[in-house]
């Protein structure tokens, strides 16, 4: 049998908080019988309070190398650790942003940097808590940071904007920032409707559900990425699809945090667009995200082969190709740029024996956990060879040193 083409396009990872990689596996002990997203968030804040520009660099470099090894060729970094732990800006206000830019540059992954606007501790407009202070900006200072970062844009670096969530951004600030970027083509991301408590608070304070409120109060268009959008009514599902925004689905983190299941079947039925994200980075694998996206739907519907289209019966192919196009849209790289990113699967992988073009992606997504990615090329540069990142050993050594030090003073 002739060998088949084993080259695939690189996937975009459209939602990531790099620093959280270093606490993967460290929040899995019960602290309260009612442990939840909100108790996890306290642990995460405590951890976030110890991250410096240097340790963030070491964590992000290790993470980005792992992303490349797993077949992601670009990452959207939803970045909100802006200031010193006590909330004082660093002498260089972009110190934390620049550490992410350096980690992406040194590993060779494309980066969409999304500096996050974070202003309030809840829908009621309460002030940031002590642990949230390092996330905060006034609108002017935020726009200053944005301008400074946009000057660094290149073939490998896109800069967009992000609103942390409706909880963290008052309506007038949302409006002012959107007015400042009106008519510009840049990615706009926001966390939305991830937890029931957030939906309920939004209804209580703003008289509408989060997605309903956003669609009514902002001109949501293809520049937008709605992160999670887990809890939706059918009208909201239709509204998102009609806006042509992308939904960032992060199945492993959404499972880890007990968020809920996205109504994928309804969303597909109305032509909705999605991409995948590794979010808290408890897993760094597009295969695992895609597989769990489908498995969640099977568990929910008691059916099989849910993520299909009238023209495509292969679930692996539908998931991969949809995540590819949605991912490109959300990350803001051009088609021409994205086409220079390729992954090559291992011709000797036993899980691919006898693969055909019409089942290659099903086998890639659904046939186990042995890594099949052998080579990765980003913008013409080979960054993964024989399944390993070219700078992997040195990057891992720095990460080990940095993580040991972080854990020692925790
Ligand atoms: C974050 N992560 O910003 O890192 C959030 C938790 C929040 C996820 N939602 C904090 N997965 O939403 O307030
Ligand atoms: Zn997030």
Coordinates of C-alpha atoms and ligand atoms in Angstrom, one line a residue:
X1 CA 0.0 0.0 0.0
X2 CA 1.3 3.5 -0.9
X3 CA 2.3 5.8 1.9
X4 CA -0.2 8.5 2.5
X5 CA 0.4 12.1 3.2
X6 CA 1.1 12.6 6.9
X7 CA 1.5 16.3 6.9
X8 CA -1.1 18.4 8.6
X9 CA -1.5 22.1 9.3
X10 CA -0.4 23.3 12.7
X11 CA -3.3 24.0 15.1
X12 CA -3.9 27.2 17.0
X13 CA -4.2 27.0 20.8
X14 CA -6.6 29.9 21.3
X15 CA -6.8 30.2 25.1
X16 CA -3.9 29.9 27.5
X17 CA -2.7 31.3 30.9
X18 CA 0.9 30.1 30.8
X19 CA 1.8 30.5 34.4
X20 CA -1.0 28.0 35.5
X21 CA 1.0 25.2 33.9
X22 CA 3.3 25.2 36.9
X23 CA 0.4 24.4 39.3
X24 CA -1.0 21.5 37.2
X25 CA -1.6 18.6 39.6
X26 CA -1.3 20.8 42.6
X27 CA -5.0 21.6 43.1
X28 CA -6.4 18.1 43.2
X29 CA -6.7 17.6 46.9
X30 CA -10.0 18.3 48.6
X31 CA -9.9 21.4 50.8
X32 CA -13.7 21.5 51.4
X33 CA -16.5 19.0 50.5
X34 CA -17.9 21.8 48.4
X35 CA -14.7 22.4 46.4
X36 CA -15.5 24.2 43.2
X37 CA -14.1 26.6 40.6
X38 CA -14.2 29.3 43.2
X39 CA -12.0 27.4 45.8
X40 CA -9.6 26.4 42.9
X41 CA -9.4 30.1 42.1
X42 CA -8.2 30.9 45.6
X43 CA -5.3 28.4 45.2
X44 CA -4.6 29.7 41.8
X45 CA -4.4 33.3 43.1
X46 CA -2.0 32.2 45.8
X47 CA 0.2 30.6 43.2
X48 CA -0.1 33.6 40.8
X49 CA 1.2 35.8 43.6
X50 CA 4.6 34.1 43.4
X51 CA 5.2 34.4 39.7
X52 CA 7.9 36.9 38.5
X53 CA 8.9 37.9 35.0
X54 CA 11.8 35.4 35.2
X55 CA 9.8 32.5 36.5
X56 CA 7.0 33.2 34.0
X57 CA 9.6 33.1 31.2
X58 CA 10.8 29.7 32.4
X59 CA 7.3 28.3 32.7
X60 CA 6.1 29.6 29.4
X61 CA 9.2 28.4 27.5
X62 CA 8.7 24.9 28.8
X63 CA 5.0 25.0 28.1
X64 CA 5.4 26.4 24.6
X65 CA 8.0 23.8 23.8
X66 CA 5.4 21.1 24.9
X67 CA 2.7 22.8 22.8
X68 CA 4.9 22.6 19.7
X69 CA 5.7 18.9 20.4
X70 CA 2.0 18.2 20.6
X71 CA 1.1 19.9 17.3
X72 CA 0.1 23.4 18.2
X73 CA 1.9 26.0 16.1
X74 CA 0.5 29.1 17.7
X75 CA -0.9 30.2 21.0
X76 CA -3.2 33.0 22.3
X77 CA -2.0 34.1 25.7
X78 CA -4.8 35.6 27.8
X79 CA -2.4 37.6 29.9
X80 CA -3.4 39.3 33.1
X81 CA -0.5 39.0 35.5
X82 CA 0.6 42.5 34.7
X83 CA 2.1 44.1 37.9
X84 CA 4.1 43.2 41.0
X85 CA 2.3 40.9 43.5
X86 CA 1.3 43.9 45.6
X87 CA -0.2 45.7 42.6
X88 CA 2.7 48.2 42.0
X89 CA 3.6 48.3 38.3
X90 CA 7.0 47.1 37.4
X91 CA 9.5 49.8 36.4
X92 CA 8.9 48.6 32.9
X93 CA 5.1 48.2 32.7
X94 CA 5.5 45.6 30.0
X95 CA 7.9 43.4 31.9
X96 CA 5.5 40.5 32.3
X97 CA 4.2 40.8 28.7
X98 CA 7.8 40.9 27.4
X99 CA 8.6 37.7 29.3
X100 CA 5.9 35.9 27.4
X101 CA 7.0 37.4 24.1
X102 CA 10.6 36.2 24.8
X103 CA 9.4 32.7 25.7
X104 CA 7.5 32.5 22.4
X105 CA 10.4 33.9 20.4
X106 CA 12.9 31.5 22.0
X107 CA 10.8 28.4 21.4
X108 CA 9.6 29.4 17.9
X109 CA 5.8 29.3 18.5
X110 CA 3.6 32.0 17.0
X111 CA 2.1 34.2 19.8
X112 CA -1.1 36.2 19.9
X113 CA -0.6 38.2 23.0
X114 CA -3.9 39.4 24.6
X115 CA -3.2 41.9 27.4
X116 CA -6.2 41.6 29.7
X117 CA -8.2 44.5 31.1
X118 CA -9.2 43.7 34.6
X119 CA -10.8 46.4 36.8
X120 CA -13.3 45.1 39.3
X121 CA -13.8 42.1 41.6
X122 CA -17.4 41.4 40.6
X123 CA -20.5 42.6 38.8
X124 CA -21.3 45.0 41.6
X125 CA -18.2 46.9 40.8
X126 CA -16.4 46.1 44.0
X127 CA -12.6 46.9 44.2
X128 CA -10.1 44.2 43.4
X129 CA -9.1 42.0 46.3
X130 CA -5.4 42.0 47.5
X131 CA -4.6 39.0 45.4
X132 CA -6.3 40.5 42.3
X133 CA -4.4 43.8 42.5
X134 CA -1.6 42.8 40.2
X135 CA -4.2 42.2 37.4
X136 CA -5.6 45.7 37.4
X137 CA -5.5 48.7 35.0
X138 CA -7.4 51.9 34.5
X139 CA -8.5 52.2 30.9
X140 CA -5.8 54.8 30.0
X141 CA -2.9 52.8 31.4
X142 CA -4.3 49.7 29.6
X143 CA -4.4 51.5 26.3
X144 CA -0.9 52.7 26.9
X145 CA 0.3 49.1 27.4
X146 CA -1.6 48.0 24.3
X147 CA 0.0 50.6 22.2
X148 CA 3.5 49.8 23.5
X149 CA 2.9 46.0 22.7
X150 CA 1.5 46.7 19.3
X151 CA 4.7 48.4 18.3
X152 CA 6.4 45.0 18.7
X153 CA 4.1 43.1 16.3
X154 CA 5.8 41.0 13.7
X155 CA 5.3 37.9 11.5
X156 CA 5.4 35.8 14.7
X157 CA 3.6 38.2 17.1
X158 CA 0.1 39.5 16.9
X159 CA -1.4 41.7 19.6
X160 CA -5.1 41.8 20.4
X161 CA -7.2 42.8 23.4
X162 CA -9.0 40.9 26.1
X163 CA -11.6 41.8 28.6
X164 CA -11.2 39.4 31.5
X165 CA -14.9 38.9 31.9
X166 CA -18.1 40.9 32.4
X167 CA -17.4 40.5 36.2
X168 CA -14.1 42.3 35.9
X169 CA -14.9 45.1 33.3
X170 CA -17.6 47.7 33.9
X171 CA -19.8 48.5 30.9
X172 CA -18.4 52.0 30.4
X173 CA -14.8 50.7 30.3
X174 CA -15.8 48.0 27.8
X175 CA -17.3 50.7 25.6
X176 CA -14.3 53.0 25.9
X177 CA -11.8 50.3 25.0
X178 CA -13.9 49.1 22.0
X179 CA -14.2 52.7 20.8
X180 CA -10.4 53.1 21.0
X181 CA -10.0 50.1 18.6
X182 CA -13.0 50.7 16.4
X183 CA -12.4 49.8 12.8
X184 CA -9.1 48.0 13.5
X185 CA -8.7 44.4 12.7
X186 CA -7.4 42.8 15.9
X187 CA -8.5 39.9 18.0
X188 CA -10.9 40.6 20.9
X189 CA -11.2 37.9 23.5
X190 CA -13.4 37.6 26.7
X191 CA -14.2 34.9 29.3
X192 CA -17.9 34.5 29.4
X193 CA -20.7 32.3 31.0
X194 CA -18.3 29.7 32.3
X195 CA -19.9 29.2 35.7
X196 CA -23.6 29.2 36.8
X197 CA -22.9 31.7 39.6
X198 CA -21.6 34.1 37.0
X199 CA -24.7 33.8 34.9
X200 CA -26.9 34.3 38.0
X201 CA -25.0 37.4 39.2
X202 CA -25.1 38.9 35.7
X203 CA -28.9 38.4 35.6
X204 CA -29.3 39.9 39.0
X205 CA -27.1 43.0 38.3
X206 CA -27.5 43.6 34.6
X207 CA -30.9 42.1 34.0
X208 CA -29.6 39.7 31.3
X209 CA -27.5 36.6 31.0
X210 CA -23.8 37.2 30.1
X211 CA -23.9 36.3 26.4
X212 CA -27.3 37.9 26.0
X213 CA -25.9 41.1 27.6
X214 CA -22.8 41.1 25.5
X215 CA -24.6 40.6 22.2
X216 CA -27.0 43.4 23.1
X217 CA -24.3 45.9 24.3
X218 CA -21.3 45.3 22.0
X219 CA -21.0 44.8 18.2
X220 CA -19.8 41.2 18.5
X221 CA -18.3 40.3 15.1
X222 CA -15.7 37.9 13.6
X223 CA -12.9 39.7 15.6
X224 CA -14.3 38.3 18.8
X225 CA -13.6 35.1 20.6
X226 CA -15.9 34.1 23.5
X227 CA -14.0 31.9 25.9
X228 CA -16.0 28.9 27.3
X229 CA -19.6 30.3 26.7
X230 CA -20.6 27.1 28.5
X231 CA -24.1 28.1 29.8
X232 CA -26.2 29.3 26.9
X233 CA -29.9 29.4 26.0
X234 CA -30.8 28.5 22.5
X235 CA -31.2 32.2 21.6
X236 CA -27.7 32.8 22.8
X237 CA -26.4 29.9 20.7
X238 CA -28.0 31.3 17.7
X239 CA -26.8 34.8 18.5
X240 CA -23.1 33.8 18.8
X241 CA -23.3 31.8 15.5
X242 CA -24.9 34.8 13.7
X243 CA -22.2 37.1 15.0
X244 CA -19.5 34.9 13.4
X245 CA -17.5 35.1 16.6
X246 CA -15.4 32.1 17.6
X247 CA -16.1 30.2 20.8
X248 CA -12.9 29.0 22.6
X249 CA -13.6 25.6 24.0
X250 CA -11.2 24.2 26.5
X251 CA -12.5 20.7 27.4
X252 CA -9.8 19.5 29.7
X253 CA -9.8 22.6 31.8
X254 CA -13.6 22.9 31.7
X255 CA -13.8 19.3 33.0
X256 CA -11.1 19.9 35.6
X257 CA -12.9 23.0 37.0
X258 CA -16.4 21.5 36.8
X259 CA -17.7 24.1 34.4
X260 CA -20.2 22.1 32.5
X261 CA -20.6 21.0 28.9
X262 CA -20.9 23.3 25.9
X263 CA -24.0 22.7 23.7
X264 CA -21.9 21.7 20.7
X265 CA -24.6 19.9 18.8
X266 CA -27.0 22.9 18.8
X267 CA -24.1 25.2 18.0
X268 CA -23.1 23.1 15.0
X269 CA -26.7 23.0 13.8
X270 CA -26.6 26.8 13.4
X271 CA -23.2 27.0 11.8
X272 CA -21.2 28.1 14.9
X273 CA -17.4 28.4 14.9
X274 CA -15.1 27.1 17.5
X275 CA -11.4 26.7 18.3
X276 CA -9.7 24.9 21.2
X277 CA -7.6 26.2 24.1
X278 CA -5.5 24.6 26.8
X279 CA -6.5 27.3 29.2
X280 CA -5.1 26.2 32.7
X281 CA -2.7 23.8 30.9
X282 CA -3.6 20.7 33.0
X283 CA -3.2 19.1 29.6
X284 CA -1.1 20.2 26.6
X285 CA -2.5 18.3 23.7
X286 CA -4.8 19.2 20.9
X287 CA -5.7 15.5 20.6
X288 CA -6.9 15.4 24.1
X289 CA -8.9 18.6 23.8
X290 CA -10.6 17.5 20.6
X291 CA -11.3 14.0 21.9
X292 CA -12.8 15.2 25.1
X293 CA -14.9 17.7 23.2
X294 CA -16.6 14.8 21.4
X295 CA -16.6 12.5 24.5
X296 CA -18.4 15.1 26.6
X297 CA -21.1 15.3 24.0
X298 CA -21.4 11.5 23.9
X299 CA -21.8 11.4 27.7
X300 CA -24.4 14.1 27.5
X301 CA -26.5 12.7 24.6
X302 CA -25.9 9.0 25.0
X303 CA -25.0 8.9 21.4
X304 CA -21.9 8.4 19.3
X305 CA -20.2 10.5 16.5
X306 CA -21.8 13.8 17.5
X307 CA -19.4 16.3 16.0
X308 CA -20.3 15.7 12.3
X309 CA -21.5 17.9 9.5
X310 CA -23.9 17.0 6.7
X311 CA -20.9 16.9 4.3
X312 CA -18.4 15.2 6.7
X313 CA -19.0 12.0 8.6
X314 CA -15.5 11.7 10.1
X315 CA -15.6 13.1 13.6
X316 CA -11.8 13.5 13.7
X317 CA -11.8 15.4 10.4
X318 CA -14.7 17.7 11.5
X319 CA -13.1 18.5 14.8
X320 CA -9.7 19.1 13.4
X321 CA -10.7 21.2 10.4
X322 CA -13.2 23.2 12.4
X323 CA -10.6 23.9 15.2
X324 CA -8.2 24.8 12.5
X325 CA -10.3 27.5 10.8
X326 CA -11.8 28.8 14.0
X327 CA -8.3 28.8 15.5
X328 CA -6.9 30.9 12.7
X329 CA -9.7 33.4 12.9
X330 CA -9.3 33.8 16.7
X331 CA -5.5 34.1 16.7
X332 CA -5.5 36.8 14.0
X333 CA -2.6 35.4 11.9
X334 CA -3.2 35.7 8.1
X335 CA -4.0 32.7 6.0
X336 CA -0.6 33.0 4.3
X337 CA 1.2 33.0 7.7
X338 CA -0.8 30.0 9.0
X339 CA -0.1 28.1 5.9
X340 CA 3.6 28.1 6.7
X341 CA 2.9 26.0 9.8
X342 CA 3.0 22.2 9.4
X343 CA 3.2 19.1 11.6
X344 CA 4.3 15.8 10.3
X345 CA 3.0 12.6 11.9
X346 CA 5.2 9.6 12.5
X347 CA 5.0 7.2 9.6
X348 CA 6.1 4.4 12.0
X349 CA 3.3 5.0 14.6
X350 CA 1.5 1.7 15.1
X351 CA -1.7 3.6 15.6
X352 CA -1.5 4.7 12.0
X353 CA -0.8 1.4 10.3
X354 CA -2.9 1.2 7.2
X355 CA -4.3 4.8 7.6
X356 CA -6.1 6.2 4.7
X357 CA -6.8 9.8 3.9
X358 CA -10.4 9.4 5.0
X359 CA -9.5 8.1 8.4
X360 CA -6.2 9.6 9.2
X361 CA -7.7 12.3 11.4
X362 CA -9.9 9.9 13.3
X363 CA -6.9 7.8 14.1
X364 CA -4.9 10.8 15.1
X365 CA -7.6 12.0 17.5
X366 CA -9.1 8.7 18.8
X367 CA -6.3 6.1 18.8
X368 CA -4.6 6.5 22.1
X369 CA -2.0 8.5 23.9
X370 CA 1.4 7.8 22.3
X371 CA 2.5 11.1 20.7
X372 CA 2.3 10.8 16.9
X373 CA 3.8 14.2 16.0
X374 CA 7.3 13.8 14.7
X375 CA 8.2 17.1 13.1
X376 CA 6.9 20.6 13.5
X377 CA 7.6 23.5 11.2
X378 CA 6.6 27.1 12.1
X379 CA 7.1 29.9 9.5
X380 CA 9.6 27.8 7.7
X381 CA 11.6 26.8 10.7
X382 CA 11.8 23.3 12.1
X383 CA 11.3 23.5 15.8
X384 CA 10.4 19.9 16.6
X385 CA 12.5 17.0 15.3
X386 CA 11.9 13.3 16.1
X387 CA 9.1 14.4 18.4
X388 CA 11.4 16.7 20.5
X389 CA 11.7 20.4 20.7
X390 CA 15.1 21.4 19.3
X391 CA 15.9 23.4 22.5
X392 CA 14.0 21.1 24.8
X393 CA 16.8 19.9 27.1
X394 CA 18.0 23.4 28.1
X395 CA 14.4 24.7 28.5
X396 CA 13.4 21.8 30.7
X397 CA 16.5 22.3 32.9
X398 CA 15.6 26.0 33.5
X399 CA 12.0 25.0 34.2
X400 CA 13.1 22.4 36.8
X401 CA 15.2 25.0 38.6
X402 CA 12.5 27.6 38.5
X403 CA 9.7 25.3 39.6
X404 CA 11.7 23.9 42.5
X405 CA 12.4 27.4 43.8
X406 CA 8.7 28.4 43.4
X407 CA 7.5 25.4 45.3
X408 CA 10.1 25.8 48.0
X409 CA 8.8 29.3 48.9
X410 CA 5.2 28.2 48.8
Ligands
LIG1 C1 -8.5 32.8 34.9 N1 -9.6 30.7 34.5 O1 -8.6 34.0 34.7 O2 -7.4 32.3 35.0 C2 -9.7 32.0 35.0 C3 -10.1 31.9 36.5 C4 -11.7 33.8 36.9 C5 -10.7 30.1 34.0 N2 -11.8 30.7 34.1 C6 -10.3 33.2 37.2 N3 -10.5 28.9 33.5 O3 -12.4 33.4 36.0 O4 -12.1 34.7 37.7
LIG2 ZN1 -9.1 31.5 30.9

